[in-house]
XYZ file of C-alpha atoms in Angstrom:
600
model
C 229.843 9.129 -3.545
C 229.106 12.626 -2.274
C 226.592 14.518 -3.635
C 227.120 17.686 -5.794
C 225.120 20.774 -5.574
C 224.286 22.329 -8.548
C 224.141 26.082 -8.479
C 222.843 28.795 -11.333
C 225.954 29.890 -12.014
C 226.553 26.608 -13.531
C 223.684 27.006 -15.477
C 223.895 27.851 -19.375
C 222.800 31.160 -20.817
C 220.025 29.654 -22.594
C 218.429 27.905 -19.739
C 218.962 30.926 -17.711
C 216.612 32.971 -20.115
C 213.903 29.929 -20.421
C 213.696 30.152 -16.528
C 213.500 33.806 -16.535
C 211.024 33.815 -19.471
C 208.647 31.203 -17.064
C 209.296 33.579 -13.948
C 208.110 36.630 -15.507
C 204.775 35.184 -16.962
C 203.697 35.138 -13.532
C 203.401 37.748 -10.435
C 207.393 38.537 -10.862
C 206.426 41.163 -13.212
C 204.689 43.159 -10.441
C 207.250 43.161 -7.969
C 209.756 46.225 -8.417
C 212.728 45.737 -10.892
C 215.613 45.150 -8.519
C 213.705 42.113 -7.339
C 212.782 40.800 -10.698
C 214.541 37.757 -11.851
C 217.352 39.527 -14.185
C 217.553 41.991 -11.185
C 218.041 38.748 -8.759
C 220.510 36.984 -10.697
C 222.600 40.573 -11.420
C 223.680 40.654 -8.115
C 224.986 37.162 -7.477
C 228.178 37.450 -9.202
C 230.202 38.963 -11.857
C 229.344 36.115 -14.370
C 225.768 36.240 -13.781
C 225.618 40.081 -14.073
C 227.269 40.422 -17.070
C 224.628 37.856 -18.408
C 220.811 39.543 -16.704
C 221.788 43.021 -17.126
C 220.984 43.512 -20.618
C 217.811 41.914 -20.430
C 217.148 43.967 -17.170
C 217.273 47.052 -18.796
C 215.566 45.279 -22.191
C 211.991 47.012 -21.219
C 211.266 49.090 -18.638
C 208.128 50.159 -17.488
C 207.146 53.920 -16.219
C 204.624 53.791 -13.622
C 201.611 56.463 -14.170
C 199.605 58.394 -12.288
C 196.160 60.455 -12.666
C 195.618 63.973 -10.928
C 192.327 65.899 -11.776
C 191.643 63.443 -14.613
C 195.171 63.910 -15.997
C 197.457 61.419 -17.157
C 201.008 61.861 -15.862
C 204.393 60.238 -15.939
C 205.693 59.592 -12.019
C 208.677 61.745 -12.531
C 210.992 59.487 -10.341
C 211.402 56.527 -12.738
C 212.504 59.198 -15.137
C 215.030 60.882 -13.460
C 216.129 57.188 -12.357
C 216.722 56.366 -15.956
C 217.994 59.791 -16.864
C 220.750 59.699 -13.907
C 221.597 56.484 -14.845
C 222.373 57.868 -18.485
C 224.604 60.410 -17.413
C 226.472 58.241 -15.242
C 227.232 55.256 -18.187
C 225.419 55.912 -21.161
C 226.309 52.113 -22.247
C 223.055 51.466 -20.617
C 221.443 52.705 -23.612
C 222.293 50.006 -26.096
C 220.666 47.376 -23.502
C 217.359 49.444 -23.640
C 214.922 48.450 -26.181
C 211.891 49.957 -25.521
C 210.261 52.006 -22.079
C 206.432 51.196 -21.854
C 203.932 53.196 -19.224
C 201.084 51.744 -18.114
C 197.302 51.665 -19.979
C 195.543 54.852 -19.869
C 193.070 54.424 -16.743
C 189.030 53.175 -17.710
C 188.011 56.161 -15.947
C 189.700 58.952 -18.137
C 189.530 56.277 -21.244
C 186.928 58.517 -23.273
C 188.872 62.187 -22.102
C 191.166 63.908 -24.076
C 194.533 62.935 -22.833
C 196.992 65.389 -20.858
C 200.558 64.123 -20.532
C 202.916 65.481 -17.607
C 206.481 64.454 -16.994
C 207.568 65.985 -14.138
C 206.494 69.427 -12.248
C 203.664 71.284 -14.379
C 205.427 74.959 -14.483
C 208.685 76.125 -15.286
C 211.070 77.458 -12.962
C 211.638 81.128 -13.410
C 215.745 80.937 -13.149
C 217.824 79.397 -15.776
C 219.910 76.208 -14.260
C 223.374 77.481 -15.532
C 225.153 74.913 -13.383
C 223.472 71.713 -15.435
C 226.195 69.857 -18.082
C 224.332 70.728 -20.922
C 226.262 68.491 -23.204
C 225.770 65.124 -20.583
C 221.542 66.602 -20.168
C 220.951 66.953 -23.763
C 223.044 63.434 -24.478
C 220.696 61.409 -21.923
C 217.655 63.420 -22.761
C 217.962 62.249 -26.481
C 218.097 58.901 -25.191
C 215.319 58.974 -22.796
C 212.986 60.487 -26.141
C 214.577 57.521 -28.389
C 213.403 54.905 -25.745
C 210.139 56.140 -25.365
C 209.462 56.722 -29.132
C 210.486 52.636 -29.633
C 207.378 51.348 -28.106
C 204.488 53.914 -27.795
C 200.925 54.119 -28.124
C 199.051 56.209 -30.185
C 198.883 59.491 -28.466
C 196.053 62.162 -29.178
C 196.438 64.384 -26.377
C 195.085 67.968 -25.683
C 198.376 68.961 -23.643
C 201.907 68.159 -22.885
C 204.075 69.267 -19.774
C 207.344 68.385 -19.894
C 210.560 70.488 -17.649
C 211.916 67.584 -15.602
C 213.931 66.096 -19.099
C 214.771 67.866 -22.177
C 212.966 67.948 -25.027
C 214.188 67.771 -28.947
C 213.021 67.281 -32.128
C 212.553 63.451 -31.419
C 209.817 64.954 -28.897
C 207.880 66.282 -31.771
C 208.239 63.342 -33.416
C 206.588 61.041 -30.864
C 203.684 64.168 -30.582
C 203.196 64.259 -34.434
C 200.040 62.303 -34.340
C 198.406 64.701 -31.509
C 196.006 66.791 -34.257
C 194.093 68.330 -30.865
C 197.329 68.982 -29.050
C 196.001 72.491 -27.702
C 199.153 73.346 -25.078
C 202.885 72.456 -25.778
C 205.333 73.488 -22.619
C 208.874 71.658 -22.577
C 212.638 72.151 -21.850
C 213.465 72.308 -24.890
C 217.198 71.098 -26.497
C 216.905 71.397 -29.872
C 219.086 73.412 -32.052
C 216.622 75.179 -33.633
C 212.579 76.986 -32.501
C 210.796 73.707 -32.771
C 208.390 73.165 -35.570
C 204.833 73.838 -34.819
C 203.307 72.454 -38.392
C 202.047 68.958 -37.017
C 199.397 70.935 -34.505
C 196.979 72.955 -35.976
C 194.712 73.743 -32.760
C 197.760 74.907 -30.763
C 196.987 77.944 -28.419
C 199.851 78.023 -26.046
C 203.744 77.108 -26.411
C 205.993 77.654 -23.458
C 209.439 76.755 -23.930
C 212.703 76.957 -21.443
C 216.200 76.568 -22.601
C 219.312 76.577 -21.206
C 221.368 79.889 -20.398
C 222.027 82.304 -23.577
C 225.832 82.475 -24.889
C 225.543 84.174 -27.815
C 223.048 86.781 -27.528
C 222.755 87.208 -31.863
C 222.230 83.541 -32.321
C 219.681 83.004 -34.597
C 218.027 79.566 -35.668
C 216.599 78.294 -39.019
C 213.611 80.003 -40.293
C 210.265 79.064 -39.006
C 207.097 78.232 -40.624
C 203.663 79.923 -39.074
C 201.264 78.739 -36.561
C 198.265 80.310 -37.008
C 196.349 79.322 -34.314
C 199.000 80.044 -31.268
C 197.689 82.808 -28.928
C 200.311 82.406 -26.031
C 204.282 82.297 -26.290
C 206.103 82.285 -23.492
C 210.087 81.673 -23.638
C 212.714 81.864 -21.327
C 216.720 80.895 -21.986
C 217.934 80.066 -24.847
C 215.263 77.887 -27.432
C 216.773 78.990 -30.653
C 214.693 82.425 -31.967
C 213.793 82.049 -35.502
C 215.698 84.469 -37.949
C 212.511 85.564 -38.839
C 211.369 85.998 -35.712
C 211.602 89.770 -35.143
C 210.733 91.256 -38.138
C 207.684 88.603 -39.151
C 205.958 88.152 -35.581
C 202.408 89.227 -37.119
C 202.943 86.540 -39.995
C 204.140 84.023 -37.947
C 201.632 84.143 -35.381
C 199.021 86.333 -36.782
C 196.236 85.716 -33.522
C 198.837 85.743 -30.476
C 197.783 87.670 -27.912
C 200.542 86.942 -25.110
C 203.936 87.411 -25.228
C 206.519 86.591 -22.889
C 210.287 86.826 -22.831
C 212.587 86.433 -20.264
C 217.058 85.963 -20.898
C 216.047 85.597 -24.517
C 218.753 86.015 -26.727
C 217.133 89.314 -28.006
C 217.400 93.201 -27.349
C 215.157 95.671 -25.809
C 214.873 97.720 -29.588
C 214.174 94.112 -30.986
C 211.051 93.536 -28.480
C 210.157 97.246 -29.368
C 210.267 96.350 -33.302
C 207.784 93.589 -32.875
C 205.477 95.344 -30.396
C 204.988 98.033 -33.120
C 204.664 95.322 -35.828
C 201.919 93.146 -33.833
C 198.600 94.850 -33.090
C 197.399 92.053 -32.142
C 199.331 91.816 -29.166
C 197.215 92.290 -25.824
C 199.636 91.078 -23.242
C 203.495 91.735 -23.143
C 206.010 90.256 -20.632
C 209.701 91.207 -21.116
C 212.606 90.784 -18.689
C 215.990 91.072 -21.078
C 219.786 92.200 -20.017
C 219.487 95.541 -21.856
C 218.124 98.774 -20.849
C 215.460 101.002 -22.391
C 214.006 104.191 -21.515
C 210.224 104.118 -19.756
C 209.357 107.289 -22.784
C 209.813 104.443 -25.147
C 207.929 101.907 -23.771
C 205.077 103.989 -23.533
C 205.191 105.398 -26.896
C 205.766 102.034 -28.388
C 202.819 100.470 -26.485
C 200.226 102.770 -26.723
C 201.039 103.329 -30.335
C 202.231 106.261 -30.506
C 205.190 105.513 -32.449
C 204.164 103.325 -35.804
C 207.971 102.281 -36.668
C 211.629 101.620 -35.107
C 214.586 102.786 -36.601
C 217.109 99.156 -36.506
C 220.218 101.273 -35.907
C 218.063 103.506 -32.926
C 218.909 101.347 -29.656
C 215.809 101.250 -27.146
C 217.964 103.633 -24.839
C 218.312 106.402 -26.919
C 215.116 109.053 -27.721
C 213.398 108.608 -30.641
C 213.619 110.891 -33.346
C 209.693 111.466 -33.227
C 209.486 111.746 -29.966
C 206.388 113.243 -28.788
C 205.756 116.852 -27.390
C 205.735 115.231 -23.302
C 209.770 114.874 -24.030
C 210.433 117.446 -20.965
C 208.817 115.384 -18.272
C 211.805 113.081 -16.174
C 209.433 110.421 -16.222
C 210.478 109.685 -19.962
C 214.367 109.225 -18.810
C 213.804 106.425 -16.052
C 216.131 103.441 -17.315
C 214.305 100.222 -17.048
C 215.941 96.382 -17.484
C 212.292 94.908 -17.947
C 208.704 95.704 -17.984
C 205.295 94.292 -18.363
C 202.070 95.484 -19.608
C 198.040 94.498 -20.597
C 196.275 96.942 -22.836
C 193.276 97.435 -24.890
C 192.467 99.038 -28.013
C 191.075 102.594 -27.906
C 188.320 104.611 -29.797
C 190.395 106.857 -31.619
C 189.036 110.612 -30.879
C 189.150 111.538 -34.447
C 189.634 109.513 -37.669
C 193.128 111.766 -38.663
C 195.144 109.744 -36.271
C 197.847 107.505 -38.352
C 198.344 104.524 -35.942
C 196.303 102.396 -33.842
C 195.637 103.958 -30.382
C 195.792 101.802 -26.674
C 194.989 101.822 -23.375
C 197.234 100.411 -20.458
C 195.563 98.993 -17.881
C 198.404 96.917 -16.428
C 201.927 97.935 -16.466
C 205.070 96.663 -14.834
C 208.785 98.159 -14.756
C 212.198 97.215 -13.427
C 213.545 100.383 -12.554
C 217.927 99.732 -13.403
C 220.453 101.768 -12.235
C 221.356 105.014 -14.567
C 224.866 105.159 -14.781
C 224.583 109.256 -16.188
C 222.439 109.744 -12.879
C 220.121 111.516 -14.846
C 216.957 110.697 -12.748
C 218.082 111.207 -9.668
C 214.802 109.730 -7.793
C 212.790 107.821 -10.717
C 210.400 106.744 -7.929
C 209.278 110.474 -7.338
C 209.644 110.788 -11.472
C 207.098 108.491 -11.900
C 204.516 109.105 -9.707
C 204.937 112.906 -8.596
C 203.816 113.574 -12.604
C 202.156 110.519 -14.257
C 202.090 110.381 -17.586
C 199.697 112.319 -18.929
C 199.087 110.283 -22.225
C 195.455 109.088 -22.627
C 196.925 105.686 -22.725
C 197.742 105.950 -18.946
C 194.644 107.433 -17.120
C 193.278 104.032 -17.480
C 196.006 101.668 -15.566
C 194.204 99.650 -12.897
C 197.238 97.839 -11.669
C 200.785 99.137 -11.466
C 204.090 97.378 -10.270
C 207.538 98.515 -9.814
C 210.716 96.875 -8.830
C 213.316 99.197 -7.268
C 217.215 97.654 -6.782
C 218.233 97.321 -2.929
C 221.413 99.669 -4.222
C 218.858 102.411 -5.536
C 216.367 102.239 -2.754
C 217.738 104.451 -0.583
C 217.646 107.514 -2.529
C 214.059 107.248 -3.018
C 212.581 109.581 -1.000
C 215.784 110.540 0.812
C 214.077 112.636 3.307
C 211.895 109.960 4.922
C 214.345 108.062 7.427
C 211.214 106.181 8.943
C 209.275 103.394 7.472
C 206.119 105.312 8.420
C 207.024 108.573 6.562
C 208.270 106.569 3.364
C 204.507 105.042 3.141
C 202.725 108.230 3.887
C 204.750 110.284 1.028
C 203.956 106.935 -1.330
C 200.478 107.307 -0.218
C 200.109 110.956 -1.638
C 201.948 109.900 -4.794
C 199.951 107.316 -5.637
C 196.575 109.101 -4.809
C 197.436 110.685 -8.044
C 196.713 107.720 -10.211
C 193.096 107.998 -10.070
C 191.849 104.193 -11.105
C 194.782 102.542 -9.284
C 193.317 99.218 -7.830
C 196.212 97.355 -7.315
C 200.213 98.200 -6.484
C 202.935 96.134 -6.302
C 206.390 97.506 -4.538
C 209.662 95.536 -4.420
C 211.475 98.215 -2.631
C 214.200 97.300 0.413
C 213.775 99.851 3.381
C 217.646 99.974 3.704
C 218.985 102.252 6.121
C 215.584 102.880 7.451
C 213.966 102.139 10.569
C 210.631 101.121 12.064
C 209.268 103.227 14.847
C 205.762 102.737 15.708
C 206.306 100.888 18.490
C 208.179 103.113 20.389
C 211.474 101.232 20.703
C 215.160 101.114 18.882
C 216.174 97.595 18.534
C 218.828 97.940 15.960
C 218.174 94.361 14.813
C 214.793 93.887 15.498
C 213.732 97.452 14.087
C 215.936 97.377 11.520
C 214.108 98.386 8.052
C 215.473 94.707 6.572
C 214.949 91.850 8.362
C 217.649 90.075 10.307
C 219.036 87.677 8.452
C 218.570 89.549 5.050
C 222.236 89.663 4.589
C 223.044 86.061 5.253
C 221.258 84.249 2.544
C 224.873 84.144 0.158
C 227.061 83.296 2.760
C 228.048 79.813 3.559
C 230.241 80.298 6.138
C 227.664 81.391 8.855
C 224.253 79.149 9.691
C 220.921 80.669 9.360
C 220.305 80.473 12.950
C 220.467 83.203 15.490
C 224.086 82.579 16.855
C 224.958 82.718 12.798
C 222.922 85.661 12.039
C 223.592 87.820 14.987
C 227.836 87.139 14.599
C 227.613 87.695 10.517
C 226.255 90.934 11.407
C 228.707 91.829 14.122
C 231.607 90.567 11.496
C 230.114 92.770 9.006
C 229.901 95.756 11.284
C 226.440 96.142 10.805
C 226.119 95.802 14.791
C 228.258 95.233 17.951
C 227.971 93.091 20.972
C 225.907 95.439 22.680
C 223.181 95.440 19.969
C 223.578 91.497 20.309
C 222.696 91.360 23.796
C 219.775 94.211 23.259
C 218.493 92.005 20.589
C 218.189 88.793 22.821
C 216.831 90.940 25.617
C 213.716 91.891 23.231
C 213.257 88.277 22.085
C 213.294 87.248 25.843
C 210.426 90.141 26.570
C 208.381 88.948 23.142
C 208.672 85.201 23.842
C 208.054 85.692 27.631
C 211.287 83.277 28.443
C 215.214 83.551 28.200
C 216.854 83.797 24.918
C 220.334 82.496 24.362
C 222.606 82.694 20.875
C 222.619 78.960 21.041
C 218.546 78.892 21.244
C 217.750 77.171 17.717
C 213.630 77.490 18.655
C 214.158 81.518 18.070
C 213.326 82.885 14.590
C 214.506 86.601 14.217
C 212.798 87.077 11.026
C 209.284 85.811 12.619
C 210.212 88.225 15.714
C 211.263 91.329 13.138
C 207.583 90.402 11.312
C 205.412 90.648 14.218
C 206.962 93.850 15.398
C 205.779 95.386 12.117
C 202.084 93.980 11.412
C 200.462 96.801 13.425
C 202.553 99.877 11.964
C 202.246 98.343 8.444
C 198.314 97.941 8.955
C 198.275 101.177 10.077
C 200.365 102.540 6.756
C 198.440 100.778 4.462
C 194.912 102.080 5.778
C 196.487 105.496 5.212
C 197.440 104.765 1.728
C 193.928 103.387 1.136
C 192.194 106.214 2.300
C 194.168 108.259 0.047
C 193.448 106.469 -2.970
C 189.971 105.256 -3.542
C 189.817 102.447 -5.442
C 193.130 100.696 -4.213
C 191.983 96.806 -3.261
C 195.775 95.271 -2.942
C 199.060 95.898 -1.910
C 201.582 93.506 -2.304
C 204.839 94.157 -0.789
C 208.173 92.750 -1.836
C 211.695 93.134 0.222
C 213.876 91.262 -2.541
C 213.716 90.583 -6.436
C 215.397 87.479 -7.477
C 216.636 86.422 -4.080
C 214.827 85.738 -1.069
C 213.430 88.301 1.241
C 209.809 89.201 3.194
C 206.756 89.872 1.114
C 203.490 91.122 2.290
C 200.390 91.233 0.787
C 197.431 93.617 1.633
C 193.567 93.206 1.111
C 191.336 96.030 1.315
C 187.459 95.962 2.089
C 185.440 98.816 1.561
C 182.325 99.958 2.406
C 179.832 100.640 0.076
C 180.425 104.309 -0.240
C 184.232 103.578 -0.921
C 185.239 104.226 2.396
C 187.793 101.960 4.541
C 186.117 98.836 6.071
C 189.180 96.600 6.859
C 192.361 95.999 6.364
C 194.163 92.353 6.381
C 197.586 91.161 5.384
C 199.466 87.466 5.060
C 203.064 87.713 5.846
C 205.752 85.247 4.370
C 209.308 85.351 5.807
C 210.575 82.473 3.839
C 211.451 84.550 1.363
C 208.735 84.768 -2.013
C 210.930 86.711 -4.406
C 208.844 88.541 -6.807
C 209.068 87.760 -10.500
C 208.756 90.228 -13.413
C 205.523 90.145 -15.189
C 202.726 89.682 -12.803
C 199.795 91.418 -13.601
C 196.350 89.847 -14.514
C 195.111 87.495 -16.792
C 197.153 84.198 -18.366
C 200.837 84.368 -18.289
C 200.972 87.906 -16.634
C 199.383 86.579 -13.057
C 201.315 87.033 -9.977
C 203.572 83.950 -9.054
C 201.880 81.192 -6.474
C 205.065 82.202 -4.207
C 202.885 85.472 -3.418
C 201.451 85.119 0.023
C 197.677 85.413 -0.179
C 194.826 85.701 1.936
């Protein structure tokens, strides 16, 4: 009789389960999931695939890594799990537990720091994400993590990779020593912080704001919170604006970006909470500078609910006639400290500002034609402004050519800027977001329309998809947009060839026009910064960004001084890759300059 050959497909499910359990008890468990017993069976045929799939996803083990003593779930397996659930959420009914490896022995006795994915939030809120699918998949992921988990007692928890919700907080409820909580928040309401009596720092990032006035239910106080950073729609509590000082009595740092609040709400919060030391606001609504300084310095003790932030307060102080009060802003940040009152008759608590950042907005009424001149030519003579050591100004590119309009060259503009900054007697650092559009660089004695333009050659190409970011793409786009003609292109190629010491063509992919543009600027820019430093006796840092929220060149300058205060050396580092300015970079905790800033 011919011998019959049995196969796995001939075995019953009960027998297959026994074989798989026996195999999993050995070294198979150390193999990747696809090479496990059920992973192999799921790829044999349709029948074994249907049998093995529920067991394959019954228990998922997330690998663990450590970095500087911190316990972190590796992000890639979680991303794969999330994508799997987004593609077909039916897989969720197979999964019964998600396990992580045990804590490494080296940090067994340390407080736990759990991190999922990147450690920092992104500045922009991703509007392209399918929020409904993302929320559903994130909910599945946290439910799985909650099924079989260790008894965590964390010091910090960070998760911006997948969305967090009330289930996440349920998992963390045992963390009585938690001091830092950072999440991409998808919950319908503001997170309840009562389970964390030692929480000091809360960072929340949410989806884009759809309803400006949406409010979640009332939130309970957190008396230990000192730093609060919120970006996007994170469910602002209904009692947040009016009861900020009651909810977070020791709050010192407040940062809000793209939140469902208006500038007048922010002004009311600052007035009501005298413990605030650092504030960073980046909203869509506008606010005049006079109101910002009146509120932050403590000169205004109340803000009527019916009064908008771009309108003058009825109790405006005497210096109303100064033009700088009418400068319109869409964002501001400051660091302040309490000042000693001159006499005991003041009805308010005075503050001195040590750091100030402003985003100058478009003025539809054109009341202030040159905001830069209005700000710097006659600095606010308030006592709170005499102590400003760190100043940052961001000017929209559409308005930059109106600033100091008589200064056509960059050198003349920078010299004029230095004269104005010299009026700020205590200035130590100055950060300037400004485009030199319609101005030219001239110190080299050349006049190349491309390589000596006020902006780097590729600046107009960042949002174009039809032209590649190559030498040919950049130059052809400038011709197509009538920025330059073909004679200018030929001249630019000749200049590039002279700088590189070889022939250069349109199809030369080894040529970076932005790098060549920067190299031609360095000596001239260094000379401008040195002259500025000589006029400003305390200036030690000057940071320049060509753009605000999309890539552009940036330059960081450091000024070393002699013992007598004179300028010893000026050194700078440029970035042509596009480090973008972020509102709120000043000093200390949340308001430190972004890591993308070129540093020496």
